[in-house]
XYZ file of C-alpha atoms in Angstrom:
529
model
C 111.625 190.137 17.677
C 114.336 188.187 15.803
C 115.886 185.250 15.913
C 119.180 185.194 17.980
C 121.311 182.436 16.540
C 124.243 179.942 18.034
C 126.429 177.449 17.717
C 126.955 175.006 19.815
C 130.430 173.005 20.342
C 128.720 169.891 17.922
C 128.348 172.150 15.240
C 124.284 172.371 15.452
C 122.676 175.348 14.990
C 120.445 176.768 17.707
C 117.498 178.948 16.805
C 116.422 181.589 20.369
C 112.727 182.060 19.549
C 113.161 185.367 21.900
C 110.834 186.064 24.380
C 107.842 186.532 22.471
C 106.376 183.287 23.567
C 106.644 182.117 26.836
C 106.505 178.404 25.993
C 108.853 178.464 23.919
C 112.912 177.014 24.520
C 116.173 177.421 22.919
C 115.573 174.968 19.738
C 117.814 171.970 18.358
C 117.754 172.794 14.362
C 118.717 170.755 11.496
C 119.025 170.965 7.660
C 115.922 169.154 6.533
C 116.081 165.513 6.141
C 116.405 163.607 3.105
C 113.428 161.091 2.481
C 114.495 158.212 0.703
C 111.171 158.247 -0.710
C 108.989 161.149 -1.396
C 110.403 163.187 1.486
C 106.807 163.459 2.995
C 107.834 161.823 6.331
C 110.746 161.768 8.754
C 111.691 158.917 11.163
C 112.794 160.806 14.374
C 116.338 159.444 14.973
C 118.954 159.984 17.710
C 116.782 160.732 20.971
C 119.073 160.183 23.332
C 121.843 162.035 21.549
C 119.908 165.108 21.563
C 119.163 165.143 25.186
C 121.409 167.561 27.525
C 121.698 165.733 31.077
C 120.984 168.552 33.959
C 120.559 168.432 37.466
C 117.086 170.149 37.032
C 113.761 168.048 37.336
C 111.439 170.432 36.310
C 108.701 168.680 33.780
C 107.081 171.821 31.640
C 108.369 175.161 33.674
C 107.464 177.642 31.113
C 104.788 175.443 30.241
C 101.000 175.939 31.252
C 100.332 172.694 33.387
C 98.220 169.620 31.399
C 96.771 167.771 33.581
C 96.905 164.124 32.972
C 94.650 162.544 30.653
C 91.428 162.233 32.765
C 88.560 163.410 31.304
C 85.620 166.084 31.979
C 82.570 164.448 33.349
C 80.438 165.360 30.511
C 77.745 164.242 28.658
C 78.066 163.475 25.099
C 75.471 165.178 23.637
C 76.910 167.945 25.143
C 80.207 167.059 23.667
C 79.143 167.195 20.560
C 76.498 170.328 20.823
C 79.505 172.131 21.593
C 81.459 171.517 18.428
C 78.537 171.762 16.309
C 78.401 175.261 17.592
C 81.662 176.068 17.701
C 83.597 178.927 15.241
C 86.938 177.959 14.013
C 87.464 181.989 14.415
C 85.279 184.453 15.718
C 85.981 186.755 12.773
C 88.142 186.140 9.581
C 89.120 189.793 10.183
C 90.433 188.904 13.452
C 88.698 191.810 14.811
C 87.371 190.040 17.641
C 90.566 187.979 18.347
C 93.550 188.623 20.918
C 96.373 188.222 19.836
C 100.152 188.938 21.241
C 101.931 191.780 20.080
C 104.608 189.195 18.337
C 102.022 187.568 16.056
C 101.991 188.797 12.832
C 98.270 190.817 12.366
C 95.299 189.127 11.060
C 94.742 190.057 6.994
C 92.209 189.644 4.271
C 94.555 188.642 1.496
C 93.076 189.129 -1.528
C 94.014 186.440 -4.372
C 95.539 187.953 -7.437
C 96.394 186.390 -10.892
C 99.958 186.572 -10.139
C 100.144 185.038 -6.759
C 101.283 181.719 -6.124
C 101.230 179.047 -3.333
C 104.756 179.742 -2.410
C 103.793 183.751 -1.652
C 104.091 184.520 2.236
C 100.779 186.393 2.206
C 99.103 183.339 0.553
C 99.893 180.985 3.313
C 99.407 183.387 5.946
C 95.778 183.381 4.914
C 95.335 179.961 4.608
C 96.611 179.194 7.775
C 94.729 182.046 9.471
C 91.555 181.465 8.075
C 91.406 178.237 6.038
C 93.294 175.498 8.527
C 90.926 173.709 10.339
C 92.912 173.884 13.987
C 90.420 173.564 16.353
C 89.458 170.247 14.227
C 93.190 168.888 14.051
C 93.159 169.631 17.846
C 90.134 167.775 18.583
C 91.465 164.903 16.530
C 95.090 164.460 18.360
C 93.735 165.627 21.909
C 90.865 162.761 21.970
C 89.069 165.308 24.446
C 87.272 168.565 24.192
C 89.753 169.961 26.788
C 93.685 169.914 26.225
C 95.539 167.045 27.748
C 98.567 165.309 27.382
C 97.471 163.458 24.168
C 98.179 166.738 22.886
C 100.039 168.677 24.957
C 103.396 165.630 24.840
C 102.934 165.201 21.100
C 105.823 166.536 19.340
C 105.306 168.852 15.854
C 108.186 169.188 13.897
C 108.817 172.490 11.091
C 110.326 172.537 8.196
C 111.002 176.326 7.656
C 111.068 178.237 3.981
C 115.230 178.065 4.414
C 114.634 174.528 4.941
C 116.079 174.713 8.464
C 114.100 171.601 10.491
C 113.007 172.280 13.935
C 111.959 169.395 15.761
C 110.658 168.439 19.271
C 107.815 171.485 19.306
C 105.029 171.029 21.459
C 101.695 173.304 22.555
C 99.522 172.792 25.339
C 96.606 174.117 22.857
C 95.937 174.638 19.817
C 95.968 178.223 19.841
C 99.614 178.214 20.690
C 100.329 175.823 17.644
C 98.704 177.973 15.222
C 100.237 181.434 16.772
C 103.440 179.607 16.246
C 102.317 178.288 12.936
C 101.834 182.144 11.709
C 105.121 183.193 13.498
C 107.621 180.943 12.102
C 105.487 179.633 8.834
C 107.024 176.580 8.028
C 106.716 175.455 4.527
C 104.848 172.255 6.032
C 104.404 170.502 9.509
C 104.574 167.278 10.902
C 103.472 165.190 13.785
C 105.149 163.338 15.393
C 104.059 160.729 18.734
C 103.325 161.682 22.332
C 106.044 161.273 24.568
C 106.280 160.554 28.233
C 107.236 163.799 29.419
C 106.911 167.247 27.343
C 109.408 167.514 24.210
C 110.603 170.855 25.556
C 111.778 169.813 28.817
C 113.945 166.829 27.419
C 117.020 168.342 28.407
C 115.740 169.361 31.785
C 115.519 165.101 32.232
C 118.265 163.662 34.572
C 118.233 160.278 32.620
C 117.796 160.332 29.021
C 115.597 156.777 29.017
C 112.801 159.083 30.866
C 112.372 160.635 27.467
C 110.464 157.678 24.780
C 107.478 157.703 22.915
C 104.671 156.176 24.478
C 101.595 156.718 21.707
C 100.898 157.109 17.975
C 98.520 156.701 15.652
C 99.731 153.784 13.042
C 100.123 154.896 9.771
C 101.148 153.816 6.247
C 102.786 155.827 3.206
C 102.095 154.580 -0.351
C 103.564 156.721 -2.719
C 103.505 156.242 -6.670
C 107.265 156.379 -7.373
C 107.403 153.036 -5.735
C 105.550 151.877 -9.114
C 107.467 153.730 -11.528
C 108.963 150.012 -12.702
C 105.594 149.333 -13.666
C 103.660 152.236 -14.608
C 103.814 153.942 -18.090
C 101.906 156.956 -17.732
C 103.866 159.160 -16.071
C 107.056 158.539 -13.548
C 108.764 160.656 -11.001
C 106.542 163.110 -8.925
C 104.289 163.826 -12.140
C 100.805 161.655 -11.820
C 97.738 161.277 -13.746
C 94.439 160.052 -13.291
C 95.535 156.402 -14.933
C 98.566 155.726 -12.650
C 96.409 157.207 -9.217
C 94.332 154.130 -10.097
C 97.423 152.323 -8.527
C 96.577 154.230 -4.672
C 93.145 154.162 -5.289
C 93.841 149.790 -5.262
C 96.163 150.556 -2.604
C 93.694 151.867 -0.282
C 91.061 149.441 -1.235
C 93.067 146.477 -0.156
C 95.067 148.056 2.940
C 91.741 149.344 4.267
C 89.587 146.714 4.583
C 92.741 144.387 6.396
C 92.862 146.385 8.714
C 89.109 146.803 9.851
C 88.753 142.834 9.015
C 91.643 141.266 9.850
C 92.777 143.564 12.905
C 89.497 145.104 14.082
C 90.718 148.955 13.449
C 87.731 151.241 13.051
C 88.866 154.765 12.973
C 91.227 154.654 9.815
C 91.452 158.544 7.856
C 93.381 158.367 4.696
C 95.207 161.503 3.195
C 96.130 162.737 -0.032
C 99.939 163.772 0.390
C 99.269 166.770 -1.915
C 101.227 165.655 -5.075
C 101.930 161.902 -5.967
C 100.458 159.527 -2.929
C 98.438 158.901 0.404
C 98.772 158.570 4.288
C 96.513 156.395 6.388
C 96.288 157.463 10.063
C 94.811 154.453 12.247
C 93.541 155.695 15.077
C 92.169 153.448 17.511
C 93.483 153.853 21.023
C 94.462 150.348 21.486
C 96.453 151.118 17.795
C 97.664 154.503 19.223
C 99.083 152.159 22.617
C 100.696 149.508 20.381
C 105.039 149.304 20.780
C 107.265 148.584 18.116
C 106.940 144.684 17.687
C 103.291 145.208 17.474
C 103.393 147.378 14.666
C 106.408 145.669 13.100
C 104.031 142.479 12.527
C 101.139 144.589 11.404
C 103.708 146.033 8.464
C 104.532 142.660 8.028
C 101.320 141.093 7.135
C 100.794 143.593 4.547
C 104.036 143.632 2.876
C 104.046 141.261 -0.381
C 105.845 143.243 -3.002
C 109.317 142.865 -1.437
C 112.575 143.577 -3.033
C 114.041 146.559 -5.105
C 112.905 147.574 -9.158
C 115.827 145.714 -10.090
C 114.332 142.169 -8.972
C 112.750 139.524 -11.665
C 110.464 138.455 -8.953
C 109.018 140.344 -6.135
C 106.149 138.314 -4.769
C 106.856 135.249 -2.962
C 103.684 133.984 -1.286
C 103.123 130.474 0.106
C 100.115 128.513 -1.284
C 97.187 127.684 -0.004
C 97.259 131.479 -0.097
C 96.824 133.547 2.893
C 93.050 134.597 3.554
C 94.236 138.295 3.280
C 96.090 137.561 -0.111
C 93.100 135.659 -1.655
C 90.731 138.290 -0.784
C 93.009 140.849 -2.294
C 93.703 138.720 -5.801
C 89.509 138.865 -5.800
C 89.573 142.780 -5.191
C 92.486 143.291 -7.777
C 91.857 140.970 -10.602
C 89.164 143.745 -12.210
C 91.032 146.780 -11.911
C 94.387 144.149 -13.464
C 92.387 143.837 -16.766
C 91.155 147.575 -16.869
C 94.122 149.850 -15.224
C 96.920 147.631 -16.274
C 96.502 145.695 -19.471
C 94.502 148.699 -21.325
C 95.765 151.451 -19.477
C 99.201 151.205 -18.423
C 99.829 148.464 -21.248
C 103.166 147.954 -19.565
C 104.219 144.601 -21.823
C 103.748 147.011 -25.323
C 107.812 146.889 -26.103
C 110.407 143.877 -26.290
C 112.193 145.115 -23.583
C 108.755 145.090 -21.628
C 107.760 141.802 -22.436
C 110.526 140.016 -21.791
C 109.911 141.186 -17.964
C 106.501 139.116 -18.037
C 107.833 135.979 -20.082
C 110.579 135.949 -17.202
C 107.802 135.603 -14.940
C 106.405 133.010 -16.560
C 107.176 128.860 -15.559
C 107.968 126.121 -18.594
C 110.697 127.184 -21.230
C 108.533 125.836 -24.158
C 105.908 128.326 -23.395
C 108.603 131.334 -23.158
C 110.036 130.489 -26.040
C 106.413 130.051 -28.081
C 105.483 133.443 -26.595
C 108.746 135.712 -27.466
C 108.397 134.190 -31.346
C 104.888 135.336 -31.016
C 105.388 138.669 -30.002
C 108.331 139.612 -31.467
C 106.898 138.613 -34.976
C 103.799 141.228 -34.054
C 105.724 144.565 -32.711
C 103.288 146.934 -30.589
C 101.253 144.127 -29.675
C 98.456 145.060 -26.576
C 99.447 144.084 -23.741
C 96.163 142.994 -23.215
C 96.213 140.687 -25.940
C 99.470 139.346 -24.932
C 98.088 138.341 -21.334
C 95.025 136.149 -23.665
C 98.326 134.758 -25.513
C 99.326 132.844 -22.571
C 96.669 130.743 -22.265
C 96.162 130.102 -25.958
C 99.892 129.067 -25.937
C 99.954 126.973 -22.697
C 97.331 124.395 -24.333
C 99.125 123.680 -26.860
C 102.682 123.302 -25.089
C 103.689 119.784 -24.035
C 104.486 118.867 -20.298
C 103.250 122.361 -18.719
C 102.113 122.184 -15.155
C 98.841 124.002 -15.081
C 98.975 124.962 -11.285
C 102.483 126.547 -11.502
C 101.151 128.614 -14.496
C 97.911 129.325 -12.724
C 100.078 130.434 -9.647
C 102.551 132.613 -11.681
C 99.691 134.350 -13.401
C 98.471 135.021 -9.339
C 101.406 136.366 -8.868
C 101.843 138.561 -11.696
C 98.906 140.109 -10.295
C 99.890 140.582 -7.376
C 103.104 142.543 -9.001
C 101.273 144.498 -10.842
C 98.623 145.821 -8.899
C 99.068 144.897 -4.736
C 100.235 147.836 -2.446
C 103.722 149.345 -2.331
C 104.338 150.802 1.099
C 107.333 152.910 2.319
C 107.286 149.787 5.396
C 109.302 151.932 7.535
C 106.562 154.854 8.011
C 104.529 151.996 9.734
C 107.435 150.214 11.905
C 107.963 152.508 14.633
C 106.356 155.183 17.081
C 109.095 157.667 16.961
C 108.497 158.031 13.115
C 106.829 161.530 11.962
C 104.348 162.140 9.088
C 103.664 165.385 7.366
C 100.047 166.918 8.901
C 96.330 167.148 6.965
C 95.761 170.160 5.910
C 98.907 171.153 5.577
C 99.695 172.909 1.509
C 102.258 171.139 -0.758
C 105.102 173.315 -0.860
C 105.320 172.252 -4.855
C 101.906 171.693 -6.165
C 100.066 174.252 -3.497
C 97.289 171.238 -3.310
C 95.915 171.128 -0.114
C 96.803 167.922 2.052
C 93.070 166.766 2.246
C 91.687 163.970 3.481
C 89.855 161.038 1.484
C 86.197 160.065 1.762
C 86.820 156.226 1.375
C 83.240 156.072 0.864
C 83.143 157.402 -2.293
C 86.929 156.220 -2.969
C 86.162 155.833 -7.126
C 85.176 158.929 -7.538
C 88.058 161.203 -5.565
C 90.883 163.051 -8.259
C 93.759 164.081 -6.953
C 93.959 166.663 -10.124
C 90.917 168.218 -8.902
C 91.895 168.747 -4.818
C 92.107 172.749 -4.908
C 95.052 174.543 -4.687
C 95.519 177.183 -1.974
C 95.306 180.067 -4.147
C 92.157 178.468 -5.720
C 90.977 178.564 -2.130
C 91.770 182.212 -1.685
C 89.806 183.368 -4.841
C 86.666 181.083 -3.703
C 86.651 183.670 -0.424
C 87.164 186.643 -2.275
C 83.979 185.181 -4.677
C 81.809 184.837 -1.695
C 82.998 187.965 -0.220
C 81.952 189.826 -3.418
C 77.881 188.003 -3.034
C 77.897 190.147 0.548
C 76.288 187.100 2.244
C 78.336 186.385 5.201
C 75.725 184.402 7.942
C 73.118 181.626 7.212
C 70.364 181.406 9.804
C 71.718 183.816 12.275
C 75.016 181.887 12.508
C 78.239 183.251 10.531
C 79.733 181.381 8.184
C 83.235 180.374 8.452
C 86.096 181.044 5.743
C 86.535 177.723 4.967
C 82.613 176.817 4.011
C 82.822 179.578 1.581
C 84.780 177.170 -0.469
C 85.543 173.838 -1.999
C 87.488 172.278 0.966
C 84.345 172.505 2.726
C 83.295 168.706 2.033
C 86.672 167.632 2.617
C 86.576 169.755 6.238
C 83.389 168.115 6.965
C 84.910 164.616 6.373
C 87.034 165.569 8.851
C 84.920 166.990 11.063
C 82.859 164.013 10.923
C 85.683 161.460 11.176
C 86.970 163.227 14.547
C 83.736 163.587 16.029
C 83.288 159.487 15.380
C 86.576 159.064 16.929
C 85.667 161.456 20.360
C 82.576 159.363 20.753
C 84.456 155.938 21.117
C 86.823 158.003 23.122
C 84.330 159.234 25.259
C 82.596 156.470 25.716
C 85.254 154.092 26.484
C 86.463 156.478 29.374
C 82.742 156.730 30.640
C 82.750 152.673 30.928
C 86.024 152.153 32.850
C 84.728 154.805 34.951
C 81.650 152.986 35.520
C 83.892 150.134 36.339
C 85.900 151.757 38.577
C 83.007 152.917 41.052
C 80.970 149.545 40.991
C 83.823 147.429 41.561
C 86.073 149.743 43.932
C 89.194 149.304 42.199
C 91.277 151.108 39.418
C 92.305 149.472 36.088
């Protein structure tokens, strides 16, 4: 059934989803939002403007009922026997699958030299039988059974016009993926879990009853921050050379936050074309208000200022524990990623950045006569010049040049992050697994284990994907040990679907386990926490 269409009396556009699904309500929609950096996540702005005050109190009444988020008195071996059984689909013919009337039918798209990522039939297939949902569900719901963990957190669509639907919510993940294949949005975000459902926001009598009560905390880096300093590429194009500069990033934001903050279930993402998305996702993290997570931000942030500055890092000496350990982790990958692979002091114009950098005028001025008597000089060579210089130049304070050579460092190599992602709960960030609308790359996530090694060039692309399936298909082998194989293990996002199986089932265990010990608690000692 169609769309109906409206207007309302503020000039937004209101989208009828018809009555095809019953959980779904007359939606707010917007043009899509303009990032101010890579457009890969969307602060959600304006809550209480968007809510309608009515007389009605009614919490979810088209809604199948969550209950609240007490958990099934299981065991977890049993937990996790049932996942390691589970099919993300019984068939990836959909024979064995209801589904409404309204959803579009299941298909085995075949892959052809002409298709592209953008192609309708493409990302149906993916989505149908590529998207790890049950997975994502698992990982958001923190239970094998739906609660409100899941069932309050808002998803947000950007559709193909680029219409933006926001405040979507599904009690499973079923309903997200029927909707998913209904509507299919070039991409999807999530967004927190709020204290009532997103759908009934309207239905509220006072618009305060509506906030965001949980989130994971997360952090965008994305390479056009460092398009001041790299040399290899600049815009949304990247390269093996200038993803050196997230691969750093990750290094040093990662281990702060399991060191110096105790965080233990941290998944990073590839964004599909030019950067990455940590996801922290420790419950007391997911609890955390604004302030907290303001201060967090704040203790990472270094690089400050815009492209246009002379001087970006300010840091106090003795330096900070966290800062010192991050110099340590950075100096090797200065010498090899910067100096011979970015080479970023190579021109005039270039060098004259560093010697501004640089403290005592006699040693500025010995340097620019230097280089500008050797054109094309390495940049490399030009960092050895310092030193050579500096002995010989009268009335030079070592430490200040030892402390502006830290900091140059620091400028060159420490983390860039879009701060703002990682300041507040209402903010959204675009899904895993979801498929670049411009490179068709696959959103997957990164196996921090094995950080060195991962290429963002090489993450498939959905098409790729397609083709692997229609490979397999063609080798007639479709079960291993009496137990089908899914879609997605027939090809090369399988290790990155297993990192993400195995990251969520780490992350249900804690959960688990944590529940089982207050519960403990709570019948030895009588009382409820």
């Amino acid at each position: 059934m169609p769309h109906s269409t409206a207007i309302r009396e503020d000039g937004a556009m209101l989208v009828d989803a018809g009555n095809e699904n019953a959980h779904m309500e007359t939606t707010e929609v917007t043009a899509a939002p303009v990032s101010e950096g890579n457009g890969e996540s969307q602060e959600s702005n304006g809550l209480d403007n968007d809510i309608t005050m009515a007389d009605v109190g009614v919490e979810g009444a088209n809604i199948p009922q969550i209950k609240d988020e007490a958990k099934p008195d299981l065991k977890l071996e049993d937990l996790f026997a049932d996942i390691d059984s589970d099919e993300e689909f019984p068939s990836s013919t959909g024979q064995d699958m209801k589904v409404a009337p309204s959803s579009p039918p299941e298909t085995n798209f075949h892959v052809g030299p002409s298709s592209r990522a953008s192609d309708p039939e493409v990302m149906r297939s993916f989505y149908q039988r590529l998207f790890p949902w049950r997975y994502l569900f698992q990982w958001l719901n923190h239970s094998p059974t739906p609660s409100k963990d899941f069932g309050h957190r808002e998803f947000a669509f950007t559709l193909q016009n680029d219409a933006y639907l926001r405040y979507q919510s599904f009690p499973t993940f079923e309903t997200l993926r029927k909707d998913v294949l209904r509507l299919m949005p070039s991409r999807f975000e999530i967004g927190p879990v709020y204290s009532t459902n997103p759908r009934d926001r309207k239905t509220l009598r006072k618009a305060s009853a509506f906030k965001p009560i949980a989130k994971e905390l997360c952090f965008d880096i994305d390479l056009t921050d460092y398009d001041d300093i790299r040399t290899c590429c600049d815009k949304a194009n990247i390269c093996n050379k200038c993803w050196q500069f997230i691969t750093m990033a990750i290094k040093v934001i990662d281990v702060a936050l399991r060191d110096d903050f105790g965080f233990k279930h941290i998944m990073w993402v590839y964004s599909g074309r030019r950067g990455a998305h940590a996801w922290v996702c420790d419950k007391k993290t997911r609890l955390m208000d604004d302030q907290k997570r303001r201060a967090i931000a704040g203790y990472l942030e270094v690089i400050k200022g815009g492209a246009q500055s002379d001087k970006r890092v300010n840091v106090k000496r003795p330096l900070h524990p966290h800062v010192a350990r991050s110099l340590d982790t950075l100096k090797s990958h200065f010498q090899h990623d910067i100096l011979q692979d970015q080479d970023p002091w190579e021109t005039d114009e270039k060098f004259d950045r560093l010697i501004k950098l640089l403290p005592n005028q006699a040693l500025k001025d010995a340097l620019r006569k230097k280089w500008s008597s050797a054109p094309g000089r390495a940049s490399k060579a030009k960092w050895a010049d310092i030193d050579v210089l500096a002995k010989t130049t009268k009335g030079l304070d070592g430490q200040a040049l030892l402390e502006a050579k830290q900091d140059i460092v620091l400028e060159y190599t420490y983390p860039r992050l879009d701060i703002e992602v990682s300041k507040k709960l209402n903010h959204l960030l675009k899904s895993p697994f979801v498929v670049h609308p411009g490179t068709g790359r696959v959103c997957v996530p990164i196996d921090t284990r094995n950080l060195n090694a991962f290429d963002p060039l090489a993450v498939p692309t959905v098409t790729e994907l397609l083709a692997d399936i229609d490979e397999w298909t063609e080798s007639g082998e479709d079960s291993k040990d009496g137990k089908r194989i899914q879609d997605w293990e027939k090809t090369s996002l399988k290790p990155y679907v297993e990192y993400f199986r195995s990251f969520v089932l780490s992350l249900m265990k804690d959960e688990m386990g944590t529940t089982t010990k207050v519960k403990r608690e709570q019948d030895d000692n009588g009382i409820e926490f």
